[in-house]
mmCIF file of C-alpha atoms in Angstrom:
data_model
loop_
_atom_site.group_PDB
_atom_site.id
_atom_site.type_symbol
_atom_site.label_atom_id
_atom_site.label_comp_id
_atom_site.label_asym_id
_atom_site.label_seq_id
_atom_site.Cartn_x
_atom_site.Cartn_y
_atom_site.Cartn_z
ATOM 1 C CA UNK A 1431 165.553 42.577 63.630
ATOM 2 C CA UNK A 1432 164.895 43.682 60.091
ATOM 3 C CA UNK A 1433 164.526 47.371 59.269
ATOM 4 C CA UNK A 1434 161.659 47.835 56.861
ATOM 5 C CA UNK A 1435 161.323 51.514 56.159
ATOM 6 C CA UNK A 1436 161.734 54.957 57.652
ATOM 7 C CA UNK A 1437 158.712 57.037 58.512
ATOM 8 C CA UNK A 1438 158.232 60.395 60.117
ATOM 9 C CA UNK A 1439 156.567 61.211 63.388
ATOM 10 C CA UNK A 1440 154.317 64.189 63.001
ATOM 11 C CA UNK A 1441 152.435 66.477 65.282
ATOM 12 C CA UNK A 1442 148.757 65.813 64.753
ATOM 13 C CA UNK A 1443 145.590 67.725 65.523
ATOM 14 C CA UNK A 1444 141.970 66.891 64.714
ATOM 15 C CA UNK A 1445 140.488 68.589 61.691
ATOM 16 C CA UNK A 1446 137.671 70.803 62.979
ATOM 17 C CA UNK A 1447 135.295 72.650 60.669
ATOM 18 C CA UNK A 1448 134.555 75.665 62.846
ATOM 19 C CA UNK A 1449 137.022 78.310 63.963
ATOM 20 C CA UNK A 1450 137.918 77.922 67.626
ATOM 21 C CA UNK A 1451 139.102 80.683 69.906
ATOM 22 C CA UNK A 1452 142.544 80.146 71.439
ATOM 23 C CA UNK A 1453 142.580 78.254 74.708
ATOM 24 C CA UNK A 1454 144.627 79.152 77.765
ATOM 25 C CA UNK A 1455 146.152 75.685 77.854
ATOM 26 C CA UNK A 1456 147.178 73.291 75.083
ATOM 27 C CA UNK A 1457 146.147 69.723 75.963
ATOM 28 C CA UNK A 1458 148.545 67.198 74.432
ATOM 29 C CA UNK A 1459 147.712 63.503 74.051
ATOM 30 C CA UNK A 1460 150.705 61.260 74.703
ATOM 31 C CA UNK A 1461 151.191 57.527 74.826
ATOM 32 C CA UNK A 1462 152.208 56.118 78.190
ATOM 33 C CA UNK A 1463 154.036 53.226 76.532
ATOM 34 C CA UNK A 1464 156.055 54.773 73.692
ATOM 35 C CA UNK A 1465 159.474 54.875 75.341
ATOM 36 C CA UNK A 1466 161.848 56.650 74.641
ATOM 37 C CA UNK A 1467 159.472 59.198 73.043
ATOM 38 C CA UNK A 1468 156.598 59.391 75.548
ATOM 39 C CA UNK A 1469 156.027 57.358 78.701
ATOM 40 C CA UNK A 1470 155.320 57.680 82.401
ATOM 41 C CA UNK A 1471 158.396 57.755 84.626
ATOM 42 C CA UNK A 1472 158.758 55.935 87.974
ATOM 43 C CA UNK A 1473 156.793 58.715 89.690
ATOM 44 C CA UNK A 1474 153.960 58.414 87.156
ATOM 45 C CA UNK A 1475 154.792 61.708 85.424
ATOM 46 C CA UNK A 1476 155.013 62.242 81.650
ATOM 47 C CA UNK A 1477 158.570 61.835 80.373
ATOM 48 C CA UNK A 1478 160.471 61.228 77.159
ATOM 49 C CA UNK A 1479 161.968 63.002 74.185
ATOM 50 C CA UNK A 1480 158.675 64.427 72.893
ATOM 51 C CA UNK A 1481 157.585 65.524 76.373
ATOM 52 C CA UNK A 1482 160.883 67.393 76.691
ATOM 53 C CA UNK A 1483 160.335 69.030 73.286
ATOM 54 C CA UNK A 1484 156.833 70.153 74.282
ATOM 55 C CA UNK A 1485 158.054 71.501 77.627
ATOM 56 C CA UNK A 1486 160.779 73.464 75.852
ATOM 57 C CA UNK A 1487 158.158 74.794 73.414
ATOM 58 C CA UNK A 1488 155.966 75.874 76.353
ATOM 59 C CA UNK A 1489 158.910 77.572 78.030
ATOM 60 C CA UNK A 1490 159.923 79.428 74.843
ATOM 61 C CA UNK A 1491 156.363 80.507 73.945
ATOM 62 C CA UNK A 1492 155.013 81.139 77.433
ATOM 63 C CA UNK A 1493 152.026 78.858 76.672
ATOM 64 C CA UNK A 1494 150.548 76.490 79.227
ATOM 65 C CA UNK A 1495 150.499 72.777 78.374
ATOM 66 C CA UNK A 1496 148.903 69.702 79.900
ATOM 67 C CA UNK A 1497 149.590 66.074 79.013
ATOM 68 C CA UNK A 1498 146.935 63.354 78.868
ATOM 69 C CA UNK A 1499 148.660 59.980 78.990
ATOM 70 C CA UNK A 1500 147.094 56.759 77.708
ATOM 71 C CA UNK A 1501 147.552 53.864 75.305
ATOM 72 C CA UNK A 1502 147.517 54.408 71.522
ATOM 73 C CA UNK A 1503 143.811 53.693 71.057
ATOM 74 C CA UNK A 1504 142.720 56.018 73.867
ATOM 75 C CA UNK A 1505 145.135 58.759 72.787
ATOM 76 C CA UNK A 1506 143.522 58.747 69.336
ATOM 77 C CA UNK A 1507 140.036 58.749 70.901
ATOM 78 C CA UNK A 1508 141.050 61.719 73.075
ATOM 79 C CA UNK A 1509 142.091 63.559 69.930
ATOM 80 C CA UNK A 1510 138.950 62.572 68.031
ATOM 81 C CA UNK A 1511 136.652 63.539 70.940
ATOM 82 C CA UNK A 1512 138.571 66.814 71.424
ATOM 83 C CA UNK A 1513 139.635 65.951 74.971
ATOM 84 C CA UNK A 1514 143.107 66.699 73.596
ATOM 85 C CA UNK A 1515 144.011 69.520 71.225
ATOM 86 C CA UNK A 1516 147.037 67.854 69.684
ATOM 87 C CA UNK A 1517 148.951 64.569 69.724
ATOM 88 C CA UNK A 1518 152.602 64.568 70.771
ATOM 89 C CA UNK A 1519 153.678 62.638 67.695
ATOM 90 C CA UNK A 1520 152.021 60.124 65.389
ATOM 91 C CA UNK A 1521 152.972 58.071 62.392
ATOM 92 C CA UNK A 1522 151.239 59.374 59.274
ATOM 93 C CA UNK A 1523 148.687 57.200 57.534
ATOM 94 C CA UNK A 1524 146.135 58.032 54.840
ATOM 95 C CA UNK A 1525 143.349 56.719 57.103
ATOM 96 C CA UNK A 1526 144.337 59.017 59.952
ATOM 97 C CA UNK A 1527 144.762 61.989 57.631
ATOM 98 C CA UNK A 1528 141.019 61.820 56.866
ATOM 99 C CA UNK A 1529 140.299 63.240 60.324
ATOM 100 C CA UNK A 1530 143.683 64.494 61.572
ATOM 101 C CA UNK A 1531 145.718 67.431 60.283
ATOM 102 C CA UNK A 1532 149.437 66.586 60.332
ATOM 103 C CA UNK A 1533 152.391 68.944 60.659
ATOM 104 C CA UNK A 1534 155.589 68.598 58.700
ATOM 105 C CA UNK A 1535 157.728 65.724 60.013
ATOM 106 C CA UNK A 1536 159.916 66.595 62.956
ATOM 107 C CA UNK A 1537 161.455 63.209 63.686
ATOM 108 C CA UNK A 1538 162.126 60.222 61.438
ATOM 109 C CA UNK A 1539 162.053 56.729 62.843
ATOM 110 C CA UNK A 1540 162.527 53.272 61.375
ATOM 111 C CA UNK A 1541 160.106 50.410 61.658
ATOM 112 C CA UNK A 1542 161.602 47.016 62.457
ATOM 113 C CA UNK A 1543 160.501 43.446 62.463
ATOM 114 C CA UNK A 1544 161.516 41.752 65.725
ATOM 115 C CA UNK A 1545 161.568 37.992 66.189
ATOM 116 C CA UNK A 1546 162.890 35.432 68.672
ATOM 117 C CA UNK A 1547 166.374 34.287 67.610
ATOM 118 C CA UNK A 1548 165.430 30.672 68.370
ATOM 119 C CA UNK A 1549 163.040 30.761 65.392
ATOM 120 C CA UNK A 1550 165.858 31.428 62.941
ATOM 121 C CA UNK A 1551 166.822 34.477 60.925
ATOM 122 C CA UNK A 1552 164.323 36.420 58.828
ATOM 123 C CA UNK A 1553 166.092 38.239 55.989
ATOM 124 C CA UNK A 1554 163.087 39.611 54.130
ATOM 125 C CA UNK A 1555 159.518 40.342 55.169
ATOM 126 C CA UNK A 1556 158.343 38.376 52.121
ATOM 127 C CA UNK A 1557 159.542 35.230 53.937
ATOM 128 C CA UNK A 1558 156.577 35.730 56.280
ATOM 129 C CA UNK A 1559 153.968 35.185 53.558
ATOM 130 C CA UNK A 1560 151.348 32.837 55.024
ATOM 131 C CA UNK A 1561 152.743 33.372 58.521
ATOM 132 C CA UNK A 1562 151.561 35.572 61.376
ATOM 133 C CA UNK A 1563 153.025 38.893 62.543
ATOM 134 C CA UNK A 1564 151.911 40.634 65.743
ATOM 135 C CA UNK A 1565 151.032 44.337 65.598
ATOM 136 C CA UNK A 1566 149.337 46.832 67.873
ATOM 137 C CA UNK A 1567 145.656 47.098 67.072
ATOM 138 C CA UNK A 1568 144.967 50.251 65.029
ATOM 139 C CA UNK A 1569 148.657 50.973 64.449
ATOM 140 C CA UNK A 1570 150.307 52.186 61.275
ATOM 141 C CA UNK A 1571 152.117 48.826 61.113
ATOM 142 C CA UNK A 1572 148.745 47.046 60.893
ATOM 143 C CA UNK A 1573 147.702 49.266 57.984
ATOM 144 C CA UNK A 1574 151.090 48.715 56.296
ATOM 145 C CA UNK A 1575 150.787 44.925 56.445
ATOM 146 C CA UNK A 1576 147.173 44.906 55.252
ATOM 147 C CA UNK A 1577 148.010 47.124 52.285
ATOM 148 C CA UNK A 1578 151.462 45.933 51.222
ATOM 149 C CA UNK A 1579 151.604 42.337 52.507
ATOM 150 C CA UNK A 1580 148.044 40.947 52.503
ATOM 151 C CA UNK A 1581 149.388 37.346 52.572
ATOM 152 C CA UNK A 1582 150.785 37.911 56.071
ATOM 153 C CA UNK A 1583 148.287 37.078 58.808
ATOM 154 C CA UNK A 1584 147.928 39.651 61.575
ATOM 155 C CA UNK A 1585 147.874 38.858 65.295
ATOM 156 C CA UNK A 1586 146.303 41.904 67.000
ATOM 157 C CA UNK A 1587 147.634 43.004 70.374
ATOM 158 C CA UNK A 1588 146.641 45.811 72.703
ATOM 159 C CA UNK A 1589 149.995 46.263 74.447
ATOM 160 C CA UNK A 1590 153.641 45.977 73.494
ATOM 161 C CA UNK A 1591 154.108 43.298 76.123
ATOM 162 C CA UNK A 1592 151.428 41.226 74.338
ATOM 163 C CA UNK A 1593 153.387 41.615 71.078
ATOM 164 C CA UNK A 1594 156.479 40.121 72.653
ATOM 165 C CA UNK A 1595 154.596 37.436 74.556
ATOM 166 C CA UNK A 1596 152.719 36.374 71.409
ATOM 167 C CA UNK A 1597 155.960 36.122 69.477
ATOM 168 C CA UNK A 1598 157.778 34.225 72.242
ATOM 169 C CA UNK A 1599 154.868 31.777 72.605
ATOM 170 C CA UNK A 1600 154.725 31.101 68.871
ATOM 171 C CA UNK A 1601 151.365 32.808 68.244
ATOM 172 C CA UNK A 1602 153.235 35.099 65.833
ATOM 173 C CA UNK A 1603 156.507 34.551 64.000
ATOM 174 C CA UNK A 1604 157.528 38.169 64.646
ATOM 175 C CA UNK A 1605 156.214 41.558 65.738
ATOM 176 C CA UNK A 1606 156.551 45.057 64.310
ATOM 177 C CA UNK A 1607 157.294 48.286 66.165
ATOM 178 C CA UNK A 1608 159.180 51.496 65.606
ATOM 179 C CA UNK A 1609 162.818 50.553 66.095
ATOM 180 C CA UNK A 1610 163.670 52.595 69.231
ATOM 181 C CA UNK A 1611 160.405 51.616 70.935
ATOM 182 C CA UNK A 1612 160.897 47.923 70.159
ATOM 183 C CA UNK A 1613 164.449 48.005 71.487
ATOM 184 C CA UNK A 1614 163.318 49.859 74.637
ATOM 185 C CA UNK A 1615 160.499 47.414 75.462
ATOM 186 C CA UNK A 1616 162.723 44.367 74.813
ATOM 187 C CA UNK A 1617 165.402 45.827 77.110
ATOM 188 C CA UNK A 1618 162.818 46.795 79.754
ATOM 189 C CA UNK A 1619 161.556 43.200 79.779
ATOM 190 C CA UNK A 1620 165.130 41.853 80.045
ATOM 191 C CA UNK A 1621 164.884 39.959 76.738
ATOM 192 C CA UNK A 1622 167.738 41.486 74.770
ATOM 193 C CA UNK A 1623 169.613 38.762 72.912
ATOM 194 C CA UNK A 1624 166.664 36.363 72.819
#
């Protein structure tokens, strides 16, 4: 893997023009596939570092919270359509900041480039010029590649498992994810060391 840069996860809420009265319950959009930060446990309940932080916040403030779990695309739609009041944690991007208000960073995370070892070592992302990298559709990594590395072709995926499968099958030379999430999904799929 190749660490590219460090970014901050931020609490995000839609920018709404009118003043809203406080609600009894704060509805929080979370991703069901963002382990170790947010995911569904074996019983199908929200779990992870950010879920624990929000539960502690609710305990300390006496506020009621509710989690809506989904994939990245749906979690953003839930925020945009005001089905959720806030997102548990998002990577900042200028495009998202046009319609989302971000908090100050509360957690920094690295982004890594993951690739099958059988394809040989990648020392620099510039080596992938003219090649294909898999990213989650609508992710900050997609925006990063389009802006900073336009010579790298993008293979769009809807799930993290598709990222890995595409890379293993040669549809993409590598895939990009936040480092802890990439490591978690590789370990969950039993592919560590490949």
